[in-house]
mmCIF file of C-alpha atoms in Angstrom:
data_model
loop_
_atom_site.group_PDB
_atom_site.id
_atom_site.type_symbol
_atom_site.label_atom_id
_atom_site.label_comp_id
_atom_site.label_asym_id
_atom_site.label_seq_id
_atom_site.Cartn_x
_atom_site.Cartn_y
_atom_site.Cartn_z
ATOM 1 C CA UNK X 1 0.265 0.313 0.222
ATOM 2 C CA UNK X 2 0.895 3.328 -0.793
ATOM 3 C CA UNK X 3 0.580 4.702 2.220
ATOM 4 C CA UNK X 4 2.781 2.189 4.452
ATOM 5 C CA UNK X 5 5.955 3.085 2.045
ATOM 6 C CA UNK X 6 7.672 5.451 4.602
ATOM 7 C CA UNK X 7 11.298 5.423 2.623
ATOM 8 C CA UNK X 8 10.966 7.379 -1.100
ATOM 9 C CA UNK X 9 14.554 5.696 -3.009
ATOM 10 C CA UNK X 10 15.799 8.502 -5.330
ATOM 11 C CA UNK X 11 17.981 7.097 -7.995
ATOM 12 C CA UNK X 12 19.431 9.844 -10.449
ATOM 13 C CA UNK X 13 20.761 8.003 -13.593
ATOM 14 C CA UNK X 14 23.318 9.504 -16.094
ATOM 15 C CA UNK X 15 25.335 6.569 -18.047
ATOM 16 C CA UNK X 16 24.596 4.388 -16.182
ATOM 17 C CA UNK X 17 21.724 1.483 -16.751
ATOM 18 C CA UNK X 18 23.776 -1.169 -16.434
ATOM 19 C CA UNK X 19 24.717 -0.660 -13.132
ATOM 20 C CA UNK X 20 21.397 0.491 -11.597
ATOM 21 C CA UNK X 21 19.763 -3.024 -13.068
ATOM 22 C CA UNK X 22 22.235 -4.183 -10.482
ATOM 23 C CA UNK X 23 21.176 -1.684 -7.530
ATOM 24 C CA UNK X 24 17.275 -1.751 -8.225
ATOM 25 C CA UNK X 25 17.255 -6.070 -8.190
ATOM 26 C CA UNK X 26 19.707 -5.361 -4.880
ATOM 27 C CA UNK X 27 16.842 -3.121 -3.622
ATOM 28 C CA UNK X 28 13.756 -5.636 -3.894
ATOM 29 C CA UNK X 29 16.001 -9.027 -3.170
ATOM 30 C CA UNK X 30 16.423 -7.738 0.210
ATOM 31 C CA UNK X 31 13.456 -5.716 1.024
ATOM 32 C CA UNK X 32 10.510 -5.543 1.369
ATOM 33 C CA UNK X 33 8.144 -3.281 -1.381
ATOM 34 C CA UNK X 34 5.494 -2.701 1.409
ATOM 35 C CA UNK X 35 7.763 -0.046 3.093
ATOM 36 C CA UNK X 36 9.782 1.901 0.025
ATOM 37 C CA UNK X 37 8.970 3.458 -3.387
ATOM 38 C CA UNK X 38 11.890 3.943 -6.269
ATOM 39 C CA UNK X 39 11.707 7.168 -8.194
ATOM 40 C CA UNK X 40 14.342 7.425 -11.248
ATOM 41 C CA UNK X 41 15.500 10.429 -12.731
ATOM 42 C CA UNK X 42 17.263 9.411 -16.329
ATOM 43 C CA UNK X 43 19.186 12.574 -17.211
ATOM 44 C CA UNK X 44 20.447 10.564 -19.756
ATOM 45 C CA UNK X 45 18.471 11.741 -22.818
ATOM 46 C CA UNK X 46 20.427 8.581 -24.961
ATOM 47 C CA UNK X 47 18.461 6.168 -22.861
ATOM 48 C CA UNK X 48 14.528 5.985 -22.110
ATOM 49 C CA UNK X 49 15.709 2.495 -19.857
ATOM 50 C CA UNK X 50 12.170 0.889 -21.103
ATOM 51 C CA UNK X 51 13.768 -2.772 -20.423
ATOM 52 C CA UNK X 52 14.450 -1.902 -16.598
ATOM 53 C CA UNK X 53 10.488 -0.332 -16.431
ATOM 54 C CA UNK X 54 9.737 -3.422 -18.319
ATOM 55 C CA UNK X 55 11.682 -5.377 -15.153
ATOM 56 C CA UNK X 56 10.540 -3.622 -12.283
ATOM 57 C CA UNK X 57 6.997 -1.768 -13.044
ATOM 58 C CA UNK X 58 6.903 -0.543 -9.493
ATOM 59 C CA UNK X 59 9.477 2.007 -10.481
ATOM 60 C CA UNK X 60 8.703 5.796 -10.839
ATOM 61 C CA UNK X 61 10.317 6.585 -13.957
ATOM 62 C CA UNK X 62 10.875 10.132 -15.275
ATOM 63 C CA UNK X 63 12.842 10.789 -18.093
ATOM 64 C CA UNK X 64 14.540 14.031 -18.529
ATOM 65 C CA UNK X 65 15.463 15.602 -21.965
ATOM 66 C CA UNK X 66 18.574 17.050 -20.671
ATOM 67 C CA UNK X 67 21.373 16.234 -17.864
ATOM 68 C CA UNK X 68 20.094 18.016 -15.194
ATOM 69 C CA UNK X 69 22.778 17.490 -12.847
ATOM 70 C CA UNK X 70 22.995 15.404 -9.429
ATOM 71 C CA UNK X 71 21.143 17.913 -7.338
ATOM 72 C CA UNK X 72 18.670 19.177 -9.628
ATOM 73 C CA UNK X 73 17.751 15.393 -10.574
ATOM 74 C CA UNK X 74 17.390 14.208 -6.653
ATOM 75 C CA UNK X 75 15.013 17.773 -6.150
ATOM 76 C CA UNK X 76 13.186 16.231 -8.993
ATOM 77 C CA UNK X 77 12.797 13.281 -7.713
ATOM 78 C CA UNK X 78 12.174 15.236 -4.231
ATOM 79 C CA UNK X 79 9.174 16.460 -5.320
ATOM 80 C CA UNK X 80 7.260 13.096 -7.129
ATOM 81 C CA UNK X 81 8.333 11.668 -3.585
ATOM 82 C CA UNK X 82 5.470 10.291 -1.249
ATOM 83 C CA UNK X 83 7.776 9.032 1.754
ATOM 84 C CA UNK X 84 8.412 10.706 5.278
ATOM 85 C CA UNK X 85 12.260 9.469 4.621
ATOM 86 C CA UNK X 86 14.309 10.367 1.369
ATOM 87 C CA UNK X 87 17.318 7.947 0.283
ATOM 88 C CA UNK X 88 19.361 9.645 -2.093
ATOM 89 C CA UNK X 89 21.289 6.472 -4.501
ATOM 90 C CA UNK X 90 23.480 6.500 -6.399
ATOM 91 C CA UNK X 91 22.911 3.867 -9.216
ATOM 92 C CA UNK X 92 26.550 2.153 -9.172
ATOM 93 C CA UNK X 93 25.269 1.170 -5.408
ATOM 94 C CA UNK X 94 24.307 -2.361 -4.278
ATOM 95 C CA UNK X 95 22.320 -3.377 -1.118
ATOM 96 C CA UNK X 96 23.942 -6.073 1.074
ATOM 97 C CA UNK X 97 20.971 -6.367 3.322
ATOM 98 C CA UNK X 98 18.243 -4.747 4.664
ATOM 99 C CA UNK X 99 18.662 -1.521 4.380
ATOM 100 C CA UNK X 100 15.113 -0.221 3.889
ATOM 101 C CA UNK X 101 14.162 -2.124 6.967
ATOM 102 C CA UNK X 102 17.473 -0.932 9.100
ATOM 103 C CA UNK X 103 17.311 2.843 7.687
ATOM 104 C CA UNK X 104 13.509 3.194 9.260
ATOM 105 C CA UNK X 105 14.425 1.502 12.626
ATOM 106 C CA UNK X 106 17.765 3.987 12.463
ATOM 107 C CA UNK X 107 15.860 7.081 12.175
ATOM 108 C CA UNK X 108 13.235 5.973 14.878
ATOM 109 C CA UNK X 109 15.300 4.828 16.944
ATOM 110 C CA UNK X 110 18.091 7.968 16.635
ATOM 111 C CA UNK X 111 17.567 11.500 18.735
ATOM 112 C CA UNK X 112 15.278 13.844 17.303
ATOM 113 C CA UNK X 113 18.217 16.079 15.966
ATOM 114 C CA UNK X 114 19.434 13.654 13.787
ATOM 115 C CA UNK X 115 18.181 14.474 10.237
ATOM 116 C CA UNK X 116 20.932 13.104 8.252
ATOM 117 C CA UNK X 117 22.213 9.409 7.890
ATOM 118 C CA UNK X 118 24.875 8.021 5.858
ATOM 119 C CA UNK X 119 26.186 4.413 5.659
ATOM 120 C CA UNK X 120 29.856 3.505 5.228
ATOM 121 C CA UNK X 121 30.269 2.361 1.982
ATOM 122 C CA UNK X 122 32.386 -0.233 0.633
ATOM 123 C CA UNK X 123 34.186 -0.914 -2.685
ATOM 124 C CA UNK X 124 34.365 -3.924 -5.396
ATOM 125 C CA UNK X 125 37.366 -5.512 -3.044
ATOM 126 C CA UNK X 126 35.721 -4.609 0.042
ATOM 127 C CA UNK X 127 37.831 -1.798 1.442
ATOM 128 C CA UNK X 128 35.988 1.087 3.025
ATOM 129 C CA UNK X 129 35.607 3.672 0.615
ATOM 130 C CA UNK X 130 37.811 6.785 0.721
ATOM 131 C CA UNK X 131 35.754 10.361 1.577
ATOM 132 C CA UNK X 132 32.444 8.791 2.360
ATOM 133 C CA UNK X 133 32.138 11.111 5.289
ATOM 134 C CA UNK X 134 33.854 14.288 7.115
ATOM 135 C CA UNK X 135 34.473 17.282 8.301
ATOM 136 C CA UNK X 136 33.147 20.634 5.830
ATOM 137 C CA UNK X 137 36.473 21.138 3.140
ATOM 138 C CA UNK X 138 38.330 24.483 3.832
ATOM 139 C CA UNK X 139 41.140 25.486 1.750
ATOM 140 C CA UNK X 140 43.918 25.250 5.032
ATOM 141 C CA UNK X 141 42.387 21.361 4.777
ATOM 142 C CA UNK X 142 42.902 20.836 1.127
ATOM 143 C CA UNK X 143 46.615 22.149 1.768
ATOM 144 C CA UNK X 144 46.838 19.518 4.426
ATOM 145 C CA UNK X 145 45.180 16.741 2.040
ATOM 146 C CA UNK X 146 47.738 17.608 -1.166
ATOM 147 C CA UNK X 147 50.447 17.173 2.164
ATOM 148 C CA UNK X 148 48.975 13.854 2.625
ATOM 149 C CA UNK X 149 47.522 14.737 6.257
ATOM 150 C CA UNK X 150 44.225 14.080 5.812
ATOM 151 C CA UNK X 151 41.702 14.228 9.049
ATOM 152 C CA UNK X 152 38.823 12.948 7.382
ATOM 153 C CA UNK X 153 40.314 9.226 7.799
ATOM 154 C CA UNK X 154 39.644 8.797 11.211
ATOM 155 C CA UNK X 155 36.063 9.906 10.427
ATOM 156 C CA UNK X 156 35.294 7.177 7.603
ATOM 157 C CA UNK X 157 37.299 4.527 9.474
ATOM 158 C CA UNK X 158 35.352 5.259 12.602
ATOM 159 C CA UNK X 159 33.657 1.823 14.126
ATOM 160 C CA UNK X 160 31.442 3.323 15.363
ATOM 161 C CA UNK X 161 28.601 5.774 14.641
ATOM 162 C CA UNK X 162 29.534 9.609 14.668
ATOM 163 C CA UNK X 163 28.191 12.833 14.137
ATOM 164 C CA UNK X 164 29.766 14.695 11.435
ATOM 165 C CA UNK X 165 29.824 17.228 9.312
ATOM 166 C CA UNK X 166 28.494 15.540 6.029
ATOM 167 C CA UNK X 167 28.026 12.557 4.649
ATOM 168 C CA UNK X 168 28.169 11.290 1.012
ATOM 169 C CA UNK X 169 25.488 11.582 -1.364
ATOM 170 C CA UNK X 170 25.997 7.848 -2.795
ATOM 171 C CA UNK X 171 23.539 7.126 -0.031
ATOM 172 C CA UNK X 172 22.275 9.860 1.896
ATOM 173 C CA UNK X 173 18.874 9.495 3.619
ATOM 174 C CA UNK X 174 17.267 12.541 4.759
ATOM 175 C CA UNK X 175 14.321 13.601 7.005
ATOM 176 C CA UNK X 176 12.032 14.664 4.548
ATOM 177 C CA UNK X 177 11.010 17.629 6.805
ATOM 178 C CA UNK X 178 14.902 18.683 7.211
ATOM 179 C CA UNK X 179 15.033 18.633 3.088
ATOM 180 C CA UNK X 180 12.082 20.706 2.780
ATOM 181 C CA UNK X 181 13.135 23.158 5.500
ATOM 182 C CA UNK X 182 16.380 23.749 4.055
ATOM 183 C CA UNK X 183 15.341 23.926 0.319
ATOM 184 C CA UNK X 184 16.798 20.371 -0.862
ATOM 185 C CA UNK X 185 20.514 20.867 -2.769
ATOM 186 C CA UNK X 186 21.490 23.790 -4.375
ATOM 187 C CA UNK X 187 21.268 22.940 -8.302
ATOM 188 C CA UNK X 188 24.224 25.271 -9.179
ATOM 189 C CA UNK X 189 26.518 22.160 -7.605
ATOM 190 C CA UNK X 190 26.235 20.279 -11.006
ATOM 191 C CA UNK X 191 28.456 17.818 -10.036
ATOM 192 C CA UNK X 192 30.580 17.240 -6.456
ATOM 193 C CA UNK X 193 30.674 19.046 -3.024
ATOM 194 C CA UNK X 194 26.525 18.976 -3.105
ATOM 195 C CA UNK X 195 26.233 16.735 -0.241
ATOM 196 C CA UNK X 196 28.515 18.441 1.758
ATOM 197 C CA UNK X 197 26.791 21.753 1.276
ATOM 198 C CA UNK X 198 23.287 20.033 1.834
ATOM 199 C CA UNK X 199 24.820 18.802 4.996
ATOM 200 C CA UNK X 200 25.508 21.731 6.160
ATOM 201 C CA UNK X 201 22.474 23.846 5.707
ATOM 202 C CA UNK X 202 21.293 21.135 8.068
ATOM 203 C CA UNK X 203 23.457 21.268 10.399
ATOM 204 C CA UNK X 204 23.047 25.147 10.261
ATOM 205 C CA UNK X 205 19.774 24.284 10.325
ATOM 206 C CA UNK X 206 19.809 22.437 13.966
ATOM 207 C CA UNK X 207 19.937 18.802 12.393
ATOM 208 C CA UNK X 208 22.801 16.510 13.060
ATOM 209 C CA UNK X 209 24.401 14.148 10.053
ATOM 210 C CA UNK X 210 25.583 11.341 10.876
ATOM 211 C CA UNK X 211 27.928 8.711 10.338
ATOM 212 C CA UNK X 212 26.556 5.077 10.674
ATOM 213 C CA UNK X 213 29.531 2.860 9.588
ATOM 214 C CA UNK X 214 28.545 -0.735 10.932
ATOM 215 C CA UNK X 215 25.902 -0.820 8.173
ATOM 216 C CA UNK X 216 27.491 -0.470 4.122
ATOM 217 C CA UNK X 217 26.365 -0.304 1.128
ATOM 218 C CA UNK X 218 28.669 -1.444 -2.417
ATOM 219 C CA UNK X 219 29.461 1.621 -3.915
ATOM 220 C CA UNK X 220 31.725 0.462 -7.310
ATOM 221 C CA UNK X 221 31.856 4.252 -8.085
ATOM 222 C CA UNK X 222 32.440 6.643 -10.753
ATOM 223 C CA UNK X 223 30.386 5.061 -13.422
ATOM 224 C CA UNK X 224 29.021 7.510 -15.326
ATOM 225 C CA UNK X 225 31.974 9.071 -16.527
ATOM 226 C CA UNK X 226 34.819 7.671 -18.886
ATOM 227 C CA UNK X 227 36.797 10.736 -18.938
ATOM 228 C CA UNK X 228 38.363 11.813 -15.893
ATOM 229 C CA UNK X 229 38.470 14.858 -17.238
ATOM 230 C CA UNK X 230 35.288 16.133 -17.061
ATOM 231 C CA UNK X 231 34.742 14.984 -13.628
ATOM 232 C CA UNK X 232 38.134 16.951 -12.383
ATOM 233 C CA UNK X 233 36.537 20.462 -14.009
ATOM 234 C CA UNK X 234 33.366 20.015 -12.362
ATOM 235 C CA UNK X 235 34.963 18.864 -9.076
ATOM 236 C CA UNK X 236 37.021 22.223 -9.220
ATOM 237 C CA UNK X 237 34.273 24.137 -10.501
ATOM 238 C CA UNK X 238 31.824 22.925 -7.491
ATOM 239 C CA UNK X 239 34.675 23.148 -4.852
ATOM 240 C CA UNK X 240 35.282 27.354 -5.766
ATOM 241 C CA UNK X 241 31.703 27.807 -5.708
ATOM 242 C CA UNK X 242 31.340 26.072 -2.308
ATOM 243 C CA UNK X 243 34.126 27.843 -0.810
ATOM 244 C CA UNK X 244 32.770 31.218 -1.696
ATOM 245 C CA UNK X 245 29.088 30.061 -0.721
ATOM 246 C CA UNK X 246 30.308 29.400 2.488
ATOM 247 C CA UNK X 247 33.030 32.245 3.095
ATOM 248 C CA UNK X 248 29.117 34.125 2.621
ATOM 249 C CA UNK X 249 27.704 31.681 5.352
ATOM 250 C CA UNK X 250 24.512 30.967 2.730
#
């Protein structure tokens, strides 16, 4: 029943249809469909995902005629969502257990101020993914990272729940009320740092961000770009905008 579907899983696809099917299959394999809905925003105008739609008829698929970017795609999905909680999920992720049931239970049992929860992310090799959670970026932190002094490593390698500044948008769960209160993702971030910015604004609004390392999701990572150059361009463009926005306390 639609009313019992408390979690809206929102997936933005771009050139990742071969991973998307594995992602959706893992959700259905592990979780009870009475408690979730899947919304796919297809940012890839070159494919309509008809084959996946025919195989998983319950998913709600929205084909977009251009690549809106990650944040804008997520916002569109959120507008279509009916759940009490949103889970923004990359198409190159896979559930390793009943994450739907566990994340709903985690929100219920967590203190009221917890607005965002991010799981541990593991690579295809079974290792903890770097940069899946951490402290908000600063220019000084960038300098230290380039020198090999990576303070965030203590966070993403934590074995216990820890409140942090941000968690990765690859698998970011947020209360609907918190998402709407802060206005969703800033669509000026086409790719990168939109998760850090979302978490920063949530904390500014009084919510806490929880990194949940004991619960893991597989994240293959970086499957939508074959050429690393466009990724680097987007990374530094978003970084510049983030630093500027943060300096203005927006």
